[in-house]
Amino acid sequence: MIPALPEMIPALEVRELQKRYGRVHALAGVSLEVSSGECVALVGESGSGKTTLLRAFNRVVEPDGGVVLVKGRPARDLDPIRLRRETGYVPQEGGLMPHWTVRKNAALVARLLGMADADERADSALELLGLSPNEYARRWPRELSGGQRQRVAIARALATGPEVVLLDEPFGALDAITRAQVRGHFKAIRQELGTTSVLVTHDLHEAIELADRVAVLRDGRIEQAATPDVLVEKPATSYVARLLEQAGLVGAREGGQ
Amino acid sequence: MNARRRRVGFRGGWGVWATIIILGAIPLAGFGTPPPSAASAAPGPAVTSSAHPVLGPESSPTAARRIQSTRPVVVASKPFGESYLLAEIFAQLLEARGHAVERRLGLGSTEVAFGALRTGAVDVYPEYTGTGLLAILGQEPSGTRGEVFRRVSREFRERWGVRWLPPLGFENTYAVSVRRETAEELGLATLTDLAREGERLIGGFSPDFLGRDDGLPGLEDAYGLQLRESRSLLQAVKYEALRGGRVDVIDAYSTDGFLARAEVVVLEDDRRFFPPYEAAPLVSRRFFEERPEAVAVLTELANLLDEARMRELNGRVEVEGEPISSVAASALAALGLVPSDHHPADATIGGMDGPVGVLDAAGRPVAVGPSGARAGSLPAYLWDRRDQTLQEIRRHLLLVGISLLAAILVAVPAGLALERVRAGAEGVIRGVGVIQTLPSIALLAFMIPLLGIGVVPAVVALFLYSLFPILRNTYSGVRDADPRAVEAAEALGMTPVQVLREIRLPLAAPVIMAGVRTAAVINVGTATLAAFIGAGGLGDPIVSGLALSDPWMILAGAIPAALLAVVVDVTLGMAERGVAPRGLSGG
């Protein structure tokens, strides 16, 4: 096995991260560590800064202050194109290229990284997501259902076997049943591959089901970052408590007070 | 690894580029060398004395050979019958004296013709002193024939070095005319009489006359004339409208052949409102200085053509439909300037492609003369001139193809650049859009001082017209290309160039192609106006037909032009679907 030292360095880390859009502080000093193999969910209402934080990890967003560290190295010292290619990314609503087949879409990142077996990798990733290549590889995105498109987007992110995957509301646009299915797929694969993941969601249930740790954001700050158990047992702020209550996760207990 | 990445990266993007460029070039296919001048267009259309050695008795063969080596004299006309006829008379006389001639007949307007003369693109065209005074110099109408001639002679020489040669001997002034029955009923003999009865009458005037100070506005002031209504009518339909009773008063020219008809009465200008419009050859500075012997030939016509003779000659062209070339030839023979046994018109009677047939502005022979002179049906007429129509179509496609290709090569990259910059893009596009609002004929006229006349200024003008639709569609097509796909492509690590080639351009291709298609169809229509500045194409028969009141000739240009527009639209519509990436809805 690899020596102990690398494991002590977080896969991803942000320190005092700041980002302004005009007068709005999307991020007002956020610090967070994501360990290797860990899945962290970023939860918050819209405008809380969760998507901005996610995109800072692959330099789609450049912060105004603070640092982003990728395996201990400042992200700003890395080539952004290279960093993005090496980081798995699942955008909201998939973001498939409508003029490319499913296979070509799934092979995109592998191709960008110059992998000679890009198509084979795409096919295996599709297989992994439950989309048989024989049936789906040659189809166009518009011929797929929303859930299938989302699975292609996840396959695209996983086809290169990245160490880190960033997911932006990956299940947000799906109906409840499809969402449960795709979510189940993701959970199984993640456990199998042990990929470090950061997942943006507005759904506390989803966060608690999928993540090892949950970070609750509000107005560009982290209210609390904790394991699901701790979060539910000991909400650090009244805002977190209220969120849990609204989600019906602590209703029975809190309701008695 | 690296090589593979690069290879993959280029796919798609180039395909779209190549498609757009190739489609732009389609209209050019089949033009090995476009006919730049008369030389390749028809059997011997660059009329030289050697093509048919009709030399004056005093010319020696050596003299002819010497003259032949110099450049041809460019003879032009404006787009109405008498101007065509006078220009043809100039041309045939020059040819008979051993000078090679290039004909650029039917230039769009006084501005176009004079602009071309001033810049030396044209050597000579027939002009009228009154027009020179009012329309070109912008001065008040005043003075006798002699005074006006002396004034324009002096001013033109001083300002531009342009010379008025001695007048031809007749005036062609505005002749306000009514039906004979109207004149008798209301007792009209003079314009003062007309002013008295004006409230009951409807006028039909050429657009020119309606707007010019020496036209209707001035006439209204001078006589206190107030018509019930004034309509704008083209020369070609004015007489028909008068005869049919649709209008009661028209502006005619005093030498119009139609005035010989009994049913029309010309009202006397009893207050001498109209200035003298004496006809004379107007020659460029260069021609005057470099070709004294050719200038001398044109002065042979001084004072030989009186009004009665012009009316008769115009009547033969406009009423009887005799070919202009044969009318010109017989006039020269009757004047004793050219021996009648060398009647050059013989060559054109029956066939229009003889060496001295009337040539259009591009130097190709035009079938001249209204339908009255023709036997048979319109389809037969169109079939008979099919070779010529094909040449006109080829020239038309040449104009459209080159200008469209150039516009694609400029507007597509410019649209992409604007999309990257964004700031100010809308302003730039709107600015280019202003070109679209310029009247075509005005834009064409602007080109003359810069580029002369012929194919080059026409292509530049058409190019300018084509820019906007392509620029607009490229910009918005690329800007609006599926934003989620573009965002994902960037976040997944595609370089900006890869995003452009592989995502934005393919997604925008149908929109860009739609812009090209719009530009092409506009272009096919606008190119008919190129005939006004001597660029040829399907506008030639339209312009000539309008000038000579010949509906068949107009149709000979209009029908192919309309069909061409449909074909271009359908073809590019298929191309538009062809470049649409598969996978998009309907693809």
Coordinates of C-alpha atoms in Angstrom, one line a residue, chain B residues 296-506:
Chain B
A296 CA -13.4 64.8 -84.1
V297 CA -15.6 61.9 -85.3
L298 CA -18.3 62.7 -82.8
T299 CA -18.3 66.3 -83.8
E300 CA -19.4 65.2 -87.3
L301 CA -22.9 64.8 -85.8
A302 CA -23.1 68.5 -84.8
N303 CA -26.5 70.0 -85.8
L304 CA -27.5 67.1 -88.0
L305 CA -30.3 65.8 -86.0
D306 CA -33.4 68.0 -85.8
E307 CA -36.5 67.4 -83.6
A308 CA -38.6 66.0 -86.4
R309 CA -35.9 63.5 -87.4
M310 CA -35.4 62.4 -83.8
R311 CA -39.1 62.0 -83.3
E312 CA -39.2 59.8 -86.4
L313 CA -36.2 57.7 -85.3
N314 CA -37.5 57.3 -81.8
G315 CA -40.8 56.3 -83.2
R316 CA -39.2 53.6 -85.2
V317 CA -37.6 52.2 -82.1
E318 CA -40.4 52.7 -79.6
V319 CA -43.5 52.4 -81.6
E320 CA -42.6 50.2 -84.5
G321 CA -40.1 48.1 -82.6
E322 CA -37.3 48.3 -85.1
P323 CA -33.9 47.2 -83.6
I324 CA -31.9 50.1 -82.4
S325 CA -28.9 49.0 -84.3
S326 CA -30.7 49.1 -87.6
V327 CA -32.4 52.5 -86.9
A328 CA -29.0 53.9 -86.0
A329 CA -27.4 52.5 -89.1
S330 CA -30.0 53.9 -91.4
A331 CA -29.9 57.3 -89.7
L332 CA -26.1 57.5 -90.3
A333 CA -26.6 56.4 -93.9
A334 CA -29.4 59.0 -94.4
L335 CA -27.1 61.7 -93.0
G336 CA -24.5 60.6 -95.5
L337 CA -22.0 59.9 -92.7
V338 CA -21.7 56.2 -93.5
P339 CA -22.1 54.7 -97.0
S340 CA -25.5 52.9 -97.1
D341 CA -24.0 49.9 -98.9
H342 CA -22.1 49.2 -95.8
H343 CA -25.3 49.0 -93.8
P344 CA -24.0 47.4 -90.7
A345 CA -27.4 46.7 -89.4
D346 CA -27.7 43.9 -92.0
A347 CA -25.7 41.8 -89.7
T348 CA -28.2 42.1 -86.9
I349 CA -31.5 41.8 -88.7
G350 CA -32.8 38.4 -88.0
G351 CA -30.0 37.4 -85.6
M352 CA -29.1 39.3 -82.6
D353 CA -25.6 38.2 -82.2
G354 CA -24.0 39.9 -85.1
P355 CA -21.0 42.0 -84.6
V356 CA -22.8 45.3 -84.4
G357 CA -26.0 44.4 -82.6
V358 CA -26.7 46.6 -79.7
L359 CA -24.6 45.4 -76.9
D360 CA -25.5 45.6 -73.2
A361 CA -23.4 47.3 -70.6
A362 CA -21.3 44.1 -70.2
G363 CA -20.6 44.1 -73.9
R364 CA -22.9 41.4 -74.9
P365 CA -25.6 41.7 -77.6
V366 CA -29.0 42.7 -76.6
A367 CA -32.1 41.9 -78.5
V368 CA -33.5 45.3 -79.0
G369 CA -36.8 46.5 -80.0
P370 CA -40.3 46.0 -78.5
S371 CA -42.5 43.1 -79.0
G372 CA -44.4 44.9 -81.7
A373 CA -41.7 44.0 -84.1
R374 CA -41.7 40.4 -83.2
A375 CA -43.7 37.6 -84.6
G376 CA -44.6 34.6 -82.5
S377 CA -45.3 34.0 -78.8
L378 CA -43.5 34.9 -75.6
P379 CA -42.3 31.3 -75.1
A380 CA -40.9 31.3 -78.6
Y381 CA -39.2 34.6 -78.0
L382 CA -37.7 33.3 -74.7
W383 CA -36.5 30.2 -76.5
D384 CA -34.9 32.2 -79.3
R385 CA -32.8 34.2 -76.9
R386 CA -31.9 31.2 -74.7
D387 CA -28.2 31.4 -75.4
Q388 CA -28.2 35.0 -74.3
T389 CA -30.3 34.2 -71.3
L390 CA -27.8 31.5 -70.3
Q391 CA -25.0 34.0 -70.5
E392 CA -27.0 36.4 -68.4
I393 CA -27.6 33.7 -65.8
R394 CA -24.0 32.8 -65.7
R395 CA -23.0 36.5 -65.2
H396 CA -25.7 36.8 -62.6
L397 CA -24.5 33.7 -60.7
L398 CA -21.0 35.1 -61.0
L399 CA -22.0 38.3 -59.3
V400 CA -24.0 36.5 -56.6
G401 CA -21.4 33.8 -56.1
I402 CA -18.3 36.0 -55.7
S403 CA -20.1 38.5 -53.4
L404 CA -21.7 35.7 -51.3
L405 CA -18.5 33.8 -50.9
A406 CA -16.6 37.0 -49.9
A407 CA -19.4 37.8 -47.5
I408 CA -19.2 34.3 -45.9
L409 CA -15.4 34.6 -45.6
V410 CA -15.8 37.9 -43.8
A411 CA -19.0 37.7 -41.9
V412 CA -18.6 34.2 -40.3
P413 CA -15.2 34.9 -38.7
A414 CA -16.5 38.4 -37.8
G415 CA -19.6 36.9 -36.2
L416 CA -17.4 34.5 -34.2
A417 CA -15.1 37.3 -33.1
L418 CA -18.0 39.4 -32.0
E419 CA -19.5 36.6 -30.0
R420 CA -16.2 36.2 -28.1
V421 CA -16.0 39.9 -27.5
R422 CA -19.7 40.4 -26.9
A423 CA -19.2 44.0 -25.7
G424 CA -20.4 46.3 -28.5
A425 CA -21.4 43.4 -30.7
E426 CA -25.0 44.4 -31.0
G427 CA -23.9 47.9 -32.0
V428 CA -21.5 46.6 -34.7
I429 CA -24.2 44.4 -36.1
R430 CA -26.8 47.1 -36.0
G431 CA -24.2 49.4 -37.8
V432 CA -23.8 46.8 -40.5
G433 CA -27.6 46.5 -40.7
V434 CA -27.7 50.1 -41.7
I435 CA -26.2 49.1 -45.0
Q436 CA -29.3 47.1 -45.6
T437 CA -31.5 50.2 -45.4
L438 CA -29.6 52.0 -48.1
P439 CA -31.6 51.8 -51.4
S440 CA -29.7 49.5 -53.7
I441 CA -29.4 51.9 -56.5
A442 CA -27.9 54.5 -54.1
L443 CA -25.4 52.1 -52.8
L444 CA -24.5 51.1 -56.4
A445 CA -24.1 54.8 -57.3
F446 CA -21.8 55.3 -54.2
M447 CA -19.5 52.7 -55.7
I448 CA -18.9 54.6 -58.9
P449 CA -16.4 57.2 -57.7
L450 CA -14.5 54.5 -55.9
L451 CA -14.6 51.6 -58.3
G452 CA -16.0 52.9 -61.6
I453 CA -18.6 50.8 -63.3
G454 CA -19.0 47.2 -64.2
V455 CA -18.6 43.9 -62.3
V456 CA -16.3 45.1 -59.5
P457 CA -18.5 47.8 -57.9
A458 CA -21.5 45.5 -58.3
V459 CA -19.8 42.7 -56.5
V460 CA -18.7 45.0 -53.7
A461 CA -22.2 46.4 -53.3
L462 CA -23.7 42.9 -53.3
F463 CA -21.1 41.8 -50.8
L464 CA -22.1 44.6 -48.5
Y465 CA -25.7 43.6 -48.7
S466 CA -24.9 40.0 -47.9
L467 CA -22.9 40.8 -44.8
F468 CA -25.7 41.5 -42.4
P469 CA -27.8 38.3 -42.5
I470 CA -24.7 36.2 -42.3
L471 CA -23.1 38.2 -39.5
R472 CA -26.3 38.4 -37.5
N473 CA -27.0 34.7 -37.8
T474 CA -23.4 33.6 -37.0
Y475 CA -23.3 35.8 -33.9
S476 CA -26.7 34.8 -32.5
G477 CA -26.4 31.1 -33.7
V478 CA -23.1 30.7 -31.9
R479 CA -24.1 32.8 -28.9
D480 CA -27.3 30.8 -28.4
A481 CA -25.9 27.4 -29.0
D482 CA -27.2 25.0 -26.3
P483 CA -25.9 26.8 -23.3
R484 CA -25.9 23.7 -21.1
A485 CA -23.8 21.8 -23.6
V486 CA -21.4 24.7 -23.9
E487 CA -21.1 25.1 -20.1
A488 CA -20.5 21.3 -19.6
A489 CA -17.9 21.3 -22.4
E490 CA -16.0 24.1 -20.7
A491 CA -16.3 22.5 -17.2
L492 CA -15.1 19.1 -18.6
G493 CA -11.9 20.7 -19.9
M494 CA -12.4 21.5 -23.5
T495 CA -10.3 24.4 -24.7
P496 CA -12.1 27.5 -26.0
V497 CA -11.1 26.5 -29.5
Q498 CA -12.4 22.9 -29.1
V499 CA -15.7 24.3 -27.7
L500 CA -16.0 26.5 -30.8
R501 CA -15.2 23.8 -33.3
E502 CA -16.8 20.9 -31.8
I503 CA -19.8 22.3 -30.0
R504 CA -20.7 25.9 -30.9
L505 CA -20.1 25.8 -34.7
P506 CA -21.8 22.5 -35.3

